[in-house]
Amino acid sequence: MKRKIFITGAGFICRQILNYLKNDTDTSFVIYSRDESKHEKLSLEFSHMDINFIQGDVKDYNDMLNAARGCEFGIFTAASKIIHRVDLNLEKAIQTIVYGAINSKKVAEELKFKASVLLSSDKEAESSTSYGLCKRLGSNYFLSEIGNNKNLCVLRYGNINASSSSLLNILPSFIQSGKTISLYHEDM
């Protein structure tokens, strides 16, 4: 019987997971994401794999719960990721990042996932931005003692080359166009 993995978000990390497991015929996936164009790209790139793409939003607990039924593992990657965009619409960011983490934990517990990981950011440590604070709140809830699932973990990671909005990807265009880059901490 195949193991079934539920992944929220269809971005860079999802693609890397699929690429890593591309020859694993004992695994099937449910990819739950708002971005139907990423679904289409992934479905073409990984057409040989057993993947069910479901369009949905981590802000919607019931939709997410229904999409994840039958899965055993959760990898929760979906969240707002662009720092200045979070500040432009903080209420929506709180709903996506914080409540998305809350909903992710509830889904993992309700469906008794064997293991789940919430992806976070290095920006949650010593938070100096709204984005970092939201990620920290989401992580804290995900790992809190509320509930009874002890198979939860949070993975913090930094800027990954070639990921969406990676500094190394956008820096050349900023330099060429003469745009300024906002630094969010004096150590940067």
PDB file of N, CA and C in Angstrom, residues 14 17 36 39 42 45 50 73 77 81 107 129 143-144 158:
ATOM      1  N   CYS A  14       7.955  22.324  -2.697  1.00  0.00           N
ATOM      2  CA  CYS A  14       7.139  21.215  -3.213  1.00  0.00           C
ATOM      3  C   CYS A  14       7.825  20.562  -4.409  1.00  0.00           C
ATOM      4  N   ILE A  17      10.711  18.438  -3.276  1.00  0.00           N
ATOM      5  CA  ILE A  17      10.254  17.175  -2.669  1.00  0.00           C
ATOM      6  C   ILE A  17       9.870  16.179  -3.761  1.00  0.00           C
ATOM      7  N   GLU A  36      -3.189  27.574  -9.438  1.00  0.00           N
ATOM      8  CA  GLU A  36      -3.482  26.556 -10.452  1.00  0.00           C
ATOM      9  C   GLU A  36      -2.422  26.506 -11.552  1.00  0.00           C
ATOM     10  N   HIS A  39       0.145  24.203 -10.322  1.00  0.00           N
ATOM     11  CA  HIS A  39      -0.388  22.836 -10.440  1.00  0.00           C
ATOM     12  C   HIS A  39      -0.135  22.312 -11.843  1.00  0.00           C
ATOM     13  N   LEU A  42       3.615  21.612 -12.482  1.00  0.00           N
ATOM     14  CA  LEU A  42       4.051  20.401 -11.766  1.00  0.00           C
ATOM     15  C   LEU A  42       3.445  19.140 -12.375  1.00  0.00           C
ATOM     16  N   GLU A  45       5.512  18.352 -15.428  1.00  0.00           N
ATOM     17  CA  GLU A  45       6.878  17.949 -15.082  1.00  0.00           C
ATOM     18  C   GLU A  45       6.936  16.572 -14.409  1.00  0.00           C
ATOM     19  N   ASP A  50       2.107   9.719  -9.045  1.00  0.00           N
ATOM     20  CA  ASP A  50       0.731   9.647  -8.546  1.00  0.00           C
ATOM     21  C   ASP A  50       0.459  10.889  -7.691  1.00  0.00           C
ATOM     22  N   PHE A  73       0.938  11.696   6.103  1.00  0.00           N
ATOM     23  CA  PHE A  73       2.005  12.634   6.436  1.00  0.00           C
ATOM     24  C   PHE A  73       1.644  14.014   5.903  1.00  0.00           C
ATOM     25  N   THR A  77       3.918  23.844   3.565  1.00  0.00           N
ATOM     26  CA  THR A  77       4.841  24.853   3.044  1.00  0.00           C
ATOM     27  C   THR A  77       4.136  26.144   2.650  1.00  0.00           C
ATOM     28  N   LYS A  81       5.284  34.823   1.571  1.00  0.00           N
ATOM     29  CA  LYS A  81       6.730  34.742   1.744  1.00  0.00           C
ATOM     30  C   LYS A  81       7.475  36.029   1.422  1.00  0.00           C
ATOM     31  N   VAL A 107      -5.499  19.918  11.101  1.00  0.00           N
ATOM     32  CA  VAL A 107      -5.663  18.864  10.098  1.00  0.00           C
ATOM     33  C   VAL A 107      -4.788  17.661  10.468  1.00  0.00           C
ATOM     34  N   THR A 129      10.358  41.996  11.756  1.00  0.00           N
ATOM     35  CA  THR A 129       9.364  42.368  10.745  1.00  0.00           C
ATOM     36  C   THR A 129       8.031  41.713  11.087  1.00  0.00           C
ATOM     37  N   LEU A 143       3.765  23.999  17.455  1.00  0.00           N
ATOM     38  CA  LEU A 143       4.508  23.178  18.407  1.00  0.00           C
ATOM     39  C   LEU A 143       3.948  23.216  19.821  1.00  0.00           C
ATOM     40  N   SER A 144       2.895  24.008  20.038  1.00  0.00           N
ATOM     41  CA  SER A 144       2.353  24.147  21.385  1.00  0.00           C
ATOM     42  C   SER A 144       1.748  22.842  21.870  1.00  0.00           C
ATOM     43  N   GLY A 158      16.525  29.376   5.595  1.00  0.00           N
ATOM     44  CA  GLY A 158      16.848  30.726   5.137  1.00  0.00           C
ATOM     45  C   GLY A 158      16.565  30.878   3.664  1.00  0.00           C
TER      46      GLY A 158
END
